[in-house]
PDB file of C-alpha atoms in Angstrom:
ATOM      1  CA  MET D   1      45.871  53.398 130.596  1.00 48.00           C
ATOM      2  CA  ILE D   2      47.063  56.924 131.301  1.00 47.00           C
ATOM      3  CA  THR D   3      49.834  55.583 133.511  1.00 54.00           C
ATOM      4  CA  ARG D   4      51.065  53.358 130.671  1.00 55.00           C
ATOM      5  CA  ILE D   5      51.373  56.377 128.369  1.00 53.00           C
ATOM      6  CA  VAL D   6      52.773  58.823 130.922  1.00 56.00           C
ATOM      7  CA  ARG D   7      55.517  56.589 132.246  1.00 56.00           C
ATOM      8  CA  PRO D   8      57.359  56.056 128.899  1.00 57.00           C
ATOM      9  CA  LEU D   9      56.795  59.722 128.011  1.00 56.00           C
ATOM     10  CA  LEU D  10      58.259  60.759 131.340  1.00 58.00           C
ATOM     11  CA  ILE D  11      61.265  58.540 130.727  1.00 55.00           C
ATOM     12  CA  VAL D  12      61.813  60.137 127.304  1.00 56.00           C
ATOM     13  CA  LEU D  13      61.474  63.646 128.735  1.00 58.00           C
ATOM     14  CA  LEU D  14      63.928  62.895 131.530  1.00 57.00           C
ATOM     15  CA  ALA D  15      66.399  61.477 129.006  1.00 55.00           C
ATOM     16  CA  ALA D  16      65.987  64.562 126.782  1.00 58.00           C
ATOM     17  CA  GLY D  17      66.511  66.836 129.781  1.00 60.00           C
ATOM     18  CA  ALA D  18      69.633  64.958 130.773  1.00 55.00           C
ATOM     19  CA  ALA D  19      70.939  65.126 127.201  1.00 55.00           C
ATOM     20  CA  TYR D  20      70.315  68.898 127.122  1.00 54.00           C
ATOM     21  CA  ALA D  21      72.162  69.292 130.432  1.00 58.00           C
ATOM     22  CA  VAL D  22      75.102  67.341 129.018  1.00 53.00           C
ATOM     23  CA  HIS D  23      75.051  69.501 125.856  1.00 53.00           C
ATOM     24  CA  TRP D  24      74.936  72.715 127.890  1.00 52.00           C
ATOM     25  CA  GLN D  25      77.816  71.585 130.068  1.00 55.00           C
ATOM     26  CA  ALA D  26      79.808  70.592 126.992  1.00 51.00           C
ATOM     27  CA  ALA D  27      79.205  74.048 125.462  1.00 52.00           C
ATOM     28  CA  GLN D  28      80.430  75.720 128.639  1.00 51.00           C
ATOM     29  CA  THR D  29      83.485  73.471 128.692  1.00 54.00           C
ATOM     30  CA  ALA D  30      84.204  74.228 125.038  1.00 56.00           C
ATOM     31  CA  GLN D  31      83.949  77.984 125.665  1.00 60.00           C
ATOM     32  CA  ALA D  32      86.296  77.798 128.654  1.00 56.00           C
ATOM     33  CA  GLN D  33      88.790  75.653 126.740  1.00 66.00           C
ATOM     34  CA  SER D  34      88.676  77.978 123.741  1.00 64.00           C
ATOM     35  CA  MET D  35      89.212  81.117 125.818  1.00 71.00           C
ATOM     36  CA  GLU D  36      92.109  79.535 127.688  1.00 85.00           C
ATOM     37  CA  ARG D  37      93.842  78.487 124.465  1.00 87.00           C
ATOM     38  CA  MET D  38      93.296  81.894 122.846  1.00 87.00           C
ATOM     39  CA  GLN D  39      94.759  83.637 125.908  1.00 90.00           C
ATOM     40  CA  ARG D  40      97.842  81.432 125.569  1.00 92.00           C
ATOM     41  CA  ALA D  41      97.941  82.223 121.871  1.00 94.00           C
ATOM     42  CA  VAL D  42      97.962  85.976 122.617  1.00 95.00           C
ATOM     43  CA  THR D  43     101.024  85.484 124.818  1.00 95.00           C
ATOM     44  CA  VAL D  44     102.750  83.348 122.175  1.00 95.00           C
ATOM     45  CA  ALA D  45     101.977  85.922 119.454  1.00 95.00           C
ATOM     46  CA  HIS D  46     103.503  88.720 121.545  1.00 96.00           C
ATOM     47  CA  ASP D  47     106.540  86.587 122.394  1.00 95.00           C
ATOM     48  CA  ALA D  48     107.019  85.560 118.764  1.00 95.00           C
ATOM     49  CA  GLN D  49     106.990  89.196 117.631  1.00 96.00           C
ATOM     50  CA  ALA D  50     109.462  90.192 120.339  1.00 95.00           C
ATOM     51  CA  ALA D  51     111.746  87.270 119.466  1.00 95.00           C
ATOM     52  CA  ALA D  52     111.648  88.060 115.733  1.00 95.00           C
ATOM     53  CA  LEU D  53     112.500  91.722 116.362  1.00 96.00           C
ATOM     54  CA  GLN D  54     115.292  90.762 118.741  1.00 96.00           C
ATOM     55  CA  VAL D  55     116.883  88.418 116.188  1.00 95.00           C
ATOM     56  CA  LEU D  56     116.531  91.038 113.449  1.00 96.00           C
ATOM     57  CA  SER D  57     118.034  93.690 115.716  1.00 96.00           C
ATOM     58  CA  LEU D  58     121.007  91.508 116.627  1.00 95.00           C
ATOM     59  CA  HIS D  59     121.782  90.796 112.973  1.00 94.00           C
ATOM     60  CA  ALA D  60     121.562  94.482 112.056  1.00 95.00           C
ATOM     61  CA  GLU D  61     123.447  95.627 115.161  1.00 95.00           C
ATOM     62  CA  ALA D  62     126.463  93.504 114.258  1.00 93.00           C
ATOM     63  CA  LEU D  63     126.736  95.429 110.994  1.00 94.00           C
ATOM     64  CA  ALA D  64     125.735  98.886 112.260  1.00 94.00           C
ATOM     65  CA  GLN D  65     128.369  98.782 115.019  1.00 94.00           C
ATOM     66  CA  ASP D  66     131.184  97.587 112.758  1.00 93.00           C
ATOM     67  CA  PRO D  67     133.587 100.573 112.595  1.00 93.00           C
ATOM     68  CA  ALA D  68     134.884  99.538 109.165  1.00 93.00           C
ATOM     69  CA  PHE D  69     131.328  99.391 107.768  1.00 93.00           C
ATOM     70  CA  VAL D  70     130.386 102.739 109.300  1.00 93.00           C
ATOM     71  CA  ASP D  71     133.557 104.431 108.007  1.00 92.00           C
ATOM     72  CA  TYR D  72     132.999 103.068 104.507  1.00 91.00           C
ATOM     73  CA  VAL D  73     129.367 104.170 104.448  1.00 92.00           C
ATOM     74  CA  VAL D  74     130.107 107.639 105.827  1.00 90.00           C
ATOM     75  CA  GLN D  75     132.834 108.115 103.213  1.00 90.00           C
ATOM     76  CA  SER D  76     130.520 106.921 100.442  1.00 89.00           C
ATOM     77  CA  LEU D  77     127.798 109.333 101.608  1.00 88.00           C
ATOM     78  CA  GLN D  78     130.070 112.311 100.949  1.00 86.00           C
ATOM     79  CA  PRO D  79     129.473 114.135  97.650  1.00 73.00           C
ATOM     80  CA  ASN D  80     131.966 112.882  95.080  1.00 67.00           C
ATOM     81  CA  ALA D  81     133.125 115.051  92.216  1.00 42.00           C
ATOM     82  CA  ALA D  82     133.706 111.942  90.084  1.00 56.00           C
ATOM     83  CA  LEU D  83     130.014 111.149  90.465  1.00 53.00           C
ATOM     84  CA  GLY D  84     128.922 114.621  89.471  1.00 52.00           C
ATOM     85  CA  GLY D  85     128.587 115.753  93.068  1.00 52.00           C
ATOM     86  CA  GLY D  86     126.502 112.735  94.043  1.00 58.00           C
ATOM     87  CA  ILE D  87     127.129 109.999  96.613  1.00 75.00           C
ATOM     88  CA  ASP D  88     128.469 106.526  95.864  1.00 84.00           C
ATOM     89  CA  ARG D  89     125.189 104.596  96.104  1.00 87.00           C
ATOM     90  CA  ALA D  90     126.454 101.626  94.107  1.00 89.00           C
ATOM     91  CA  SER D  91     129.355 100.998  96.473  1.00 89.00           C
ATOM     92  CA  ILE D  92     127.063 101.075  99.527  1.00 91.00           C
ATOM     93  CA  SER D  93     124.592  98.708  97.823  1.00 92.00           C
ATOM     94  CA  ASP D  94     127.394  96.289  96.956  1.00 91.00           C
ATOM     95  CA  LEU D  95     128.593  96.351 100.557  1.00 92.00           C
ATOM     96  CA  LEU D  96     125.074  95.755 101.864  1.00 93.00           C
ATOM     97  CA  ASN D  97     124.682  92.816  99.484  1.00 92.00           C
ATOM     98  CA  ALA D  98     127.898  91.274 100.774  1.00 90.00           C
ATOM     99  CA  ARG D  99     127.125  91.879 104.444  1.00 88.00           C
ATOM    100  CA  ARG D 100     123.344  91.361 104.642  1.00 88.00           C
ATOM    101  CA  HIS D 101     122.544  88.193 106.539  1.00 87.00           C
ATOM    102  CA  GLY D 102     119.335  87.064 108.253  1.00 85.00           C
ATOM    103  CA  TYR D 103     116.860  89.574 106.782  1.00 92.00           C
ATOM    104  CA  ASP D 104     115.181  90.417 103.489  1.00 95.00           C
ATOM    105  CA  VAL D 105     116.107  94.067 102.952  1.00 96.00           C
ATOM    106  CA  ALA D 106     119.006  96.249 104.109  1.00 95.00           C
ATOM    107  CA  MET D 107     118.907  99.996 103.569  1.00 96.00           C
ATOM    108  CA  VAL D 108     121.248 102.854 104.423  1.00 96.00           C
ATOM    109  CA  LEU D 109     119.789 106.282 105.187  1.00 96.00           C
ATOM    110  CA  ASP D 110     121.678 109.544 105.290  1.00 94.00           C
ATOM    111  CA  ALA D 111     121.727 111.754 108.393  1.00 94.00           C
ATOM    112  CA  GLN D 112     118.406 113.320 107.356  1.00 95.00           C
ATOM    113  CA  GLY D 113     116.722 109.920 107.045  1.00 95.00           C
ATOM    114  CA  MET D 114     116.618 109.903 103.246  1.00 95.00           C
ATOM    115  CA  PRO D 115     117.322 106.462 101.693  1.00 95.00           C
ATOM    116  CA  ALA D 116     120.757 106.432 100.062  1.00 93.00           C
ATOM    117  CA  ALA D 117     121.225 102.777  99.094  1.00 93.00           C
ATOM    118  CA  LEU D 118     119.251  99.542  99.182  1.00 94.00           C
ATOM    119  CA  ASP D 119     119.839  95.831  98.914  1.00 94.00           C
ATOM    120  CA  GLY D 120     116.721  93.701  98.466  1.00 92.00           C
ATOM    121  CA  VAL D 121     113.268  94.645  97.166  1.00 91.00           C
ATOM    122  CA  LEU D 122     111.269  97.392  98.874  1.00 92.00           C
ATOM    123  CA  LEU D 123     109.279  99.810  96.708  1.00 89.00           C
ATOM    124  CA  LYS D 124     108.260 102.050  99.598  1.00 92.00           C
ATOM    125  CA  ASP D 125     108.685 105.708  98.638  1.00 93.00           C
ATOM    126  CA  LYS D 126     111.623 107.605 100.108  1.00 93.00           C
ATOM    127  CA  ALA D 127     109.597 110.420 101.674  1.00 94.00           C
ATOM    128  CA  SER D 128     107.471 108.026 103.756  1.00 95.00           C
ATOM    129  CA  ILE D 129     110.617 106.234 104.947  1.00 95.00           C
ATOM    130  CA  GLN D 130     112.195 109.532 105.971  1.00 96.00           C
ATOM    131  CA  ARG D 131     109.078 110.503 107.945  1.00 96.00           C
ATOM    132  CA  ASP D 132     108.555 107.096 109.537  1.00 97.00           C
ATOM    133  CA  PRO D 133     108.443 107.199 113.383  1.00 96.00           C
ATOM    134  CA  LEU D 134     110.988 104.392 113.737  1.00 97.00           C
ATOM    135  CA  VAL D 135     113.443 106.304 111.554  1.00 97.00           C
ATOM    136  CA  THR D 136     112.921 109.720 113.134  1.00 97.00           C
ATOM    137  CA  THR D 137     113.174 108.241 116.638  1.00 96.00           C
ATOM    138  CA  ALA D 138     116.449 106.427 115.917  1.00 97.00           C
ATOM    139  CA  LEU D 139     118.055 109.459 114.257  1.00 97.00           C
ATOM    140  CA  ALA D 140     116.913 111.874 116.972  1.00 96.00           C
ATOM    141  CA  SER D 141     117.929 109.689 119.921  1.00 96.00           C
ATOM    142  CA  GLY D 142     120.993 107.983 118.486  1.00 95.00           C
ATOM    143  CA  LYS D 143     119.536 104.687 119.736  1.00 96.00           C
ATOM    144  CA  PRO D 144     118.047 101.718 117.842  1.00 97.00           C
ATOM    145  CA  SER D 145     114.292 101.409 117.376  1.00 97.00           C
ATOM    146  CA  GLN D 146     112.235  98.366 116.383  1.00 96.00           C
ATOM    147  CA  GLY D 147     108.688  97.874 115.231  1.00 97.00           C
ATOM    148  CA  ALA D 148     106.528  97.020 112.245  1.00 97.00           C
ATOM    149  CA  TRP D 149     105.544  98.457 108.898  1.00 97.00           C
ATOM    150  CA  VAL D 150     102.483  97.700 106.799  1.00 96.00           C
ATOM    151  CA  PHE D 151     103.327  97.949 103.120  1.00 94.00           C
ATOM    152  CA  ASP D 152     102.045  96.439  99.884  1.00 92.00           C
ATOM    153  CA  GLY D 153      99.684  94.028 101.624  1.00 93.00           C
ATOM    154  CA  LYS D 154     102.397  92.700 103.906  1.00 95.00           C
ATOM    155  CA  LEU D 155     103.480  93.060 107.521  1.00 96.00           C
ATOM    156  CA  LEU D 156     107.188  93.792 107.947  1.00 97.00           C
ATOM    157  CA  TRP D 157     109.374  93.617 111.045  1.00 97.00           C
ATOM    158  CA  VAL D 158     111.756  96.578 111.034  1.00 97.00           C
ATOM    159  CA  SER D 159     114.875  97.481 113.004  1.00 97.00           C
ATOM    160  CA  VAL D 160     116.572 100.870 112.611  1.00 98.00           C
ATOM    161  CA  HIS D 161     120.132 101.368 113.892  1.00 97.00           C
ATOM    162  CA  PRO D 162     121.850 104.779 113.838  1.00 97.00           C
ATOM    163  CA  LEU D 163     125.326 104.847 112.332  1.00 96.00           C
ATOM    164  CA  LEU D 164     127.547 106.676 114.810  1.00 95.00           C
ATOM    165  CA  ARG D 165     131.048 108.021 114.317  1.00 91.00           C
ATOM    166  CA  GLY D 166     132.584 110.041 117.099  1.00 89.00           C
ATOM    167  CA  GLY D 167     129.221 109.981 118.922  1.00 90.00           C
ATOM    168  CA  ILE D 168     127.538 111.821 116.030  1.00 93.00           C
ATOM    169  CA  VAL D 169     124.737 110.291 113.984  1.00 95.00           C
ATOM    170  CA  GLN D 170     125.933 109.962 110.402  1.00 94.00           C
ATOM    171  CA  GLY D 171     123.000 107.994 109.053  1.00 95.00           C
ATOM    172  CA  ALA D 172     121.103 104.795 109.790  1.00 96.00           C
ATOM    173  CA  LEU D 173     120.943 101.154 108.820  1.00 97.00           C
ATOM    174  CA  VAL D 174     117.423  99.759 108.311  1.00 97.00           C
ATOM    175  CA  ALA D 175     116.857  95.992 108.385  1.00 97.00           C
ATOM    176  CA  VAL D 176     113.530  94.611 107.155  1.00 97.00           C
ATOM    177  CA  GLN D 177     112.068  91.112 107.456  1.00 96.00           C
ATOM    178  CA  THR D 178     108.762  90.073 105.880  1.00 95.00           C
ATOM    179  CA  VAL D 179     106.367  88.420 108.314  1.00 94.00           C
ATOM    180  CA  GLY D 180     105.601  85.158 106.542  1.00 89.00           C
ATOM    181  CA  GLU D 181     103.748  81.952 107.264  1.00 89.00           C
ATOM    182  CA  SER D 182     106.149  80.947 110.034  1.00 91.00           C
ATOM    183  CA  TYR D 183     104.663  83.534 112.415  1.00 93.00           C
ATOM    184  CA  PRO D 184     101.051  82.238 112.544  1.00 92.00           C
ATOM    185  CA  ALA D 185     102.365  78.676 112.191  1.00 91.00           C
ATOM    186  CA  LEU D 186     104.416  79.105 115.364  1.00 92.00           C
ATOM    187  CA  VAL D 187     101.331  80.327 117.257  1.00 92.00           C
ATOM    188  CA  ALA D 188      99.295  77.369 116.016  1.00 91.00           C
ATOM    189  CA  ARG D 189     102.040  74.850 116.758  1.00 91.00           C
ATOM    190  CA  HIS D 190     102.416  75.933 120.384  1.00 92.00           C
ATOM    191  CA  THR D 191      98.740  76.491 121.205  1.00 91.00           C
ATOM    192  CA  GLY D 192      96.627  74.601 118.681  1.00 89.00           C
ATOM    193  CA  VAL D 193      94.885  77.871 117.755  1.00 91.00           C
ATOM    194  CA  PRO D 194      94.714  78.793 114.039  1.00 91.00           C
ATOM    195  CA  ALA D 195      96.101  82.303 113.505  1.00 93.00           C
ATOM    196  CA  ALA D 196      96.238  84.773 110.638  1.00 93.00           C
ATOM    197  CA  VAL D 197      97.597  88.251 109.934  1.00 95.00           C
ATOM    198  CA  VAL D 198      95.308  90.743 108.208  1.00 96.00           C
ATOM    199  CA  VAL D 199      96.564  94.140 107.025  1.00 96.00           C
ATOM    200  CA  SER D 200      95.052  97.192 105.377  1.00 94.00           C
ATOM    201  CA  GLY D 201      95.625  97.294 101.662  1.00 82.00           C
ATOM    202  CA  GLY D 202      93.960  99.233  98.848  1.00 77.00           C
ATOM    203  CA  ALA D 203      90.335  99.997  99.652  1.00 82.00           C
ATOM    204  CA  GLY D 204      89.984  97.398 102.411  1.00 90.00           C
ATOM    205  CA  PHE D 205      91.875  94.632 104.173  1.00 95.00           C
ATOM    206  CA  VAL D 206      93.817  91.683 102.802  1.00 93.00           C
ATOM    207  CA  MET D 207      95.270  88.485 104.191  1.00 92.00           C
ATOM    208  CA  ALA D 208      98.992  88.919 104.810  1.00 92.00           C
ATOM    209  CA  THR D 209      99.275  85.237 105.746  1.00 84.00           C
ATOM    210  CA  GLN D 210      96.849  82.326 105.478  1.00 70.00           C
ATOM    211  CA  HIS D 211      98.629  79.502 107.266  1.00 68.00           C
ATOM    212  CA  THR D 212      96.529  77.040 109.322  1.00 69.00           C
ATOM    213  CA  LEU D 213      93.245  78.744 108.357  1.00 80.00           C
ATOM    214  CA  PRO D 214      90.015  76.973 107.433  1.00 79.00           C
ATOM    215  CA  GLY D 215      88.788  78.064 104.016  1.00 80.00           C
ATOM    216  CA  TRP D 216      85.792  80.103 105.192  1.00 81.00           C
ATOM    217  CA  ALA D 217      88.031  82.376 107.296  1.00 84.00           C
ATOM    218  CA  VAL D 218      90.001  83.613 104.278  1.00 85.00           C
ATOM    219  CA  GLN D 219      86.976  85.650 103.191  1.00 84.00           C
ATOM    220  CA  SER D 220      85.361  86.468 106.536  1.00 90.00           C
ATOM    221  CA  LEU D 221      88.424  87.827 108.384  1.00 93.00           C
ATOM    222  CA  PRO D 222      89.269  90.728 106.004  1.00 93.00           C
ATOM    223  CA  GLU D 223      85.582  91.716 106.006  1.00 92.00           C
ATOM    224  CA  LEU D 224      85.461  91.525 109.802  1.00 94.00           C
ATOM    225  CA  ALA D 225      88.618  93.663 110.091  1.00 95.00           C
ATOM    226  CA  GLY D 226      86.855  96.507 108.298  1.00 93.00           C
ATOM    227  CA  THR D 227      84.176  96.645 110.994  1.00 94.00           C
ATOM    228  CA  LEU D 228      86.573  96.966 113.951  1.00 95.00           C
ATOM    229  CA  PRO D 229      87.543 100.224 115.702  1.00 95.00           C
ATOM    230  CA  PRO D 230      91.039 101.702 115.118  1.00 94.00           C
ATOM    231  CA  ASN D 231      93.963  99.776 116.577  1.00 94.00           C
ATOM    232  CA  ASP D 232      94.610 102.379 119.278  1.00 92.00           C
ATOM    233  CA  ALA D 233      91.008 101.915 120.471  1.00 95.00           C
ATOM    234  CA  LEU D 234      91.581  98.175 121.015  1.00 95.00           C
ATOM    235  CA  PRO D 235      93.190  96.839 124.231  1.00 95.00           C
ATOM    236  CA  PRO D 236      96.913  96.003 123.762  1.00 92.00           C
ATOM    237  CA  ASN D 237      96.120  92.327 124.350  1.00 94.00           C
ATOM    238  CA  GLY D 238      93.103  92.476 122.068  1.00 95.00           C
ATOM    239  CA  ARG D 239      89.600  91.272 122.782  1.00 94.00           C
ATOM    240  CA  ALA D 240      87.218  88.427 122.090  1.00 92.00           C
ATOM    241  CA  LEU D 241      84.842  88.595 119.140  1.00 92.00           C
ATOM    242  CA  GLY D 242      82.611  86.399 117.042  1.00 90.00           C
ATOM    243  CA  VAL D 243      83.884  85.316 113.630  1.00 89.00           C
ATOM    244  CA  PRO D 244      81.252  84.582 110.946  1.00 86.00           C
ATOM    245  CA  GLY D 245      81.564  80.920 109.940  1.00 74.00           C
ATOM    246  CA  THR D 246      79.933  78.685 107.345  1.00 62.00           C
ATOM    247  CA  ASP D 247      76.821  77.864 109.386  1.00 70.00           C
ATOM    248  CA  ARG D 248      77.289  79.650 112.701  1.00 74.00           C
ATOM    249  CA  GLU D 249      79.444  82.244 114.434  1.00 81.00           C
ATOM    250  CA  GLN D 250      82.768  80.963 115.736  1.00 85.00           C
ATOM    251  CA  PRO D 251      84.595  82.284 118.824  1.00 87.00           C
ATOM    252  CA  GLY D 252      87.686  84.328 118.039  1.00 91.00           C
ATOM    253  CA  TRP D 253      90.136  86.932 119.253  1.00 94.00           C
ATOM    254  CA  VAL D 254      91.663  89.979 117.587  1.00 96.00           C
ATOM    255  CA  LEU D 255      95.090  91.297 118.560  1.00 96.00           C
ATOM    256  CA  PRO D 256      96.240  94.723 117.269  1.00 97.00           C
ATOM    257  CA  VAL D 257      99.804  95.099 115.995  1.00 96.00           C
ATOM    258  CA  ASP D 258     101.457  98.489 116.425  1.00 95.00           C
ATOM    259  CA  ALA D 259     102.615  99.339 112.894  1.00 95.00           C
ATOM    260  CA  SER D 260     103.175 102.414 110.767  1.00 94.00           C
ATOM    261  CA  GLY D 261     101.961 102.750 107.206  1.00 92.00           C
ATOM    262  CA  GLY D 262      98.661 100.985 107.833  1.00 93.00           C
ATOM    263  CA  ARG D 263      96.750  98.674 110.155  1.00 96.00           C
ATOM    264  CA  ALA D 264      97.746  95.148 111.117  1.00 97.00           C
ATOM    265  CA  LEU D 265      95.659  92.657 113.092  1.00 97.00           C
ATOM    266  CA  VAL D 266      96.317  89.128 114.278  1.00 96.00           C
ATOM    267  CA  PHE D 267      93.174  86.981 114.346  1.00 95.00           C
ATOM    268  CA  LEU D 268      92.946  83.843 116.490  1.00 94.00           C
ATOM    269  CA  LEU D 269      90.220  81.286 115.810  1.00 90.00           C
ATOM    270  CA  GLY D 270      88.729  79.396 118.714  1.00 85.00           C
ATOM    271  CA  SER D 271      86.361  76.429 118.716  1.00 76.00           C
ATOM    272  CA  ASP D 272      82.824  75.970 119.990  1.00 63.00           C
ATOM    273  CA  ARG D 273      83.298  72.235 120.470  1.00 60.00           C
ATOM    274  CA  PRO D 274      84.987  70.536 123.431  1.00 50.00           C
ATOM    275  CA  ASP D 275      88.083  68.512 122.708  1.00 53.00           C
ATOM    276  CA  GLY D 276      90.179  65.832 124.300  1.00 49.00           C
ATOM    277  CA  ALA D 277      88.789  64.221 127.439  1.00 44.00           C
ATOM    278  CA  ALA D 278      85.797  66.595 127.495  1.00 45.00           C
ATOM    279  CA  ALA D 279      84.681  65.512 124.025  1.00 44.00           C
ATOM    280  CA  ARG D 280      85.076  61.847 124.871  1.00 47.00           C
ATOM    281  CA  GLY D 281      83.190  62.407 128.133  1.00 47.00           C
ATOM    282  CA  GLU D 282      80.314  64.090 126.305  1.00 47.00           C
ATOM    283  CA  THR D 283      80.012  61.174 123.872  1.00 51.00           C
ATOM    284  CA  LEU D 284      80.119  58.671 126.712  1.00 51.00           C
ATOM    285  CA  LEU D 285      77.411  60.502 128.670  1.00 52.00           C
ATOM    286  CA  TYR D 286      75.130  60.626 125.631  1.00 51.00           C
ATOM    287  CA  GLY D 287      75.614  56.901 125.236  1.00 56.00           C
ATOM    288  CA  VAL D 288      74.867  56.220 128.909  1.00 54.00           C
ATOM    289  CA  ILE D 289      71.717  58.370 128.784  1.00 53.00           C
ATOM    290  CA  ALA D 290      70.487  56.610 125.647  1.00 55.00           C
ATOM    291  CA  LEU D 291      71.186  53.200 127.178  1.00 54.00           C
ATOM    292  CA  LEU D 292      69.411  54.054 130.443  1.00 53.00           C
ATOM    293  CA  ALA D 293      66.412  55.413 128.543  1.00 54.00           C
ATOM    294  CA  LEU D 294      66.271  52.251 126.427  1.00 58.00           C
ATOM    295  CA  LEU D 295      66.525  50.011 129.495  1.00 55.00           C
ATOM    296  CA  ALA D 296      63.809  52.010 131.301  1.00 57.00           C
ATOM    297  CA  LEU D 297      61.464  51.764 128.321  1.00 55.00           C
ATOM    298  CA  LEU D 298      62.169  48.052 127.968  1.00 58.00           C
ATOM    299  CA  ALA D 299      61.505  47.499 131.657  1.00 55.00           C
ATOM    300  CA  SER D 300      58.228  49.405 131.371  1.00 58.00           C
ATOM    301  CA  VAL D 301      57.077  47.311 128.399  1.00 54.00           C
ATOM    302  CA  LEU D 302      58.092  44.034 130.002  1.00 54.00           C
ATOM    303  CA  GLY D 303      56.428  45.070 133.262  1.00 56.00           C
ATOM    304  CA  ARG D 304      53.112  45.586 131.453  1.00 55.00           C
ATOM    305  CA  ARG D 305      53.376  42.235 129.663  1.00 53.00           C
ATOM    306  CA  HIS D 306      54.015  40.268 132.857  1.00 53.00           C
ATOM    307  CA  ARG D 307      51.542  42.146 135.054  1.00 53.00           C
ATOM    308  CA  PRO D 308      48.964  39.745 136.557  1.00 55.00           C
ATOM    309  CA  ARG D 309      45.548  40.015 134.976  1.00 53.00           C
TER     310      ARG D 309
END
């Protein structure tokens, strides 16, 4: 009698143990797959930023190194008696409007870094622009500088090109491009990893982009950003972290972006489930285990029925 009870129970326990082993292996596979994809996504995010800054720089460089443009701007920056001793801002703005191609905002600074004319929309105050590290570096070195700004809940790619005449810095051209949905979309398209940009804004953090994100992440990522150490305390390639999800913590990665004017972070969302062949293999193994357990139980029952009395 005891043997009849123990044998089916043992079969069930062995099947449960095998199922747990399959689940554990699937979890390990999912973690390895997720980490590998997020590492690729970090590389793609860095490359995408570098490519965007390079394109922006090339567009701005073509204008900043045009002798006719530089001469016109330098002349317009001279105090004009007809303008009451002021500079010809309108003429510079009109020229920027005609020549700006491939970026959202073009701005001319004087030799002291003070904004003189603008084409596009940028409500950043003049004093903060004059003090910005990208601006001061370009004016002091006479060489272009590129980087990022955080402003008004947005992340901006920025390229600053000194305007040189006779080897002397006469001012600077600033080109600005808003980082939109195409940036995280590119990361997701090449790696399959949802990405988002979160920046400091107001009293906390806000989503600068939301492309490819599941709904729960829109709320959890800004809150998570507020708990992280300063950007300069994070590794340049970021680090792994858990992202609060709807019913459990999800694997993720945070990548700091070097920016002035505030903090910017790129979040990458991993998965705790295996995919592709691993997911299909897990399903198949569960099915095989269930079938073997069923066959073993059936054999045990039939064996008892046909046992000689």
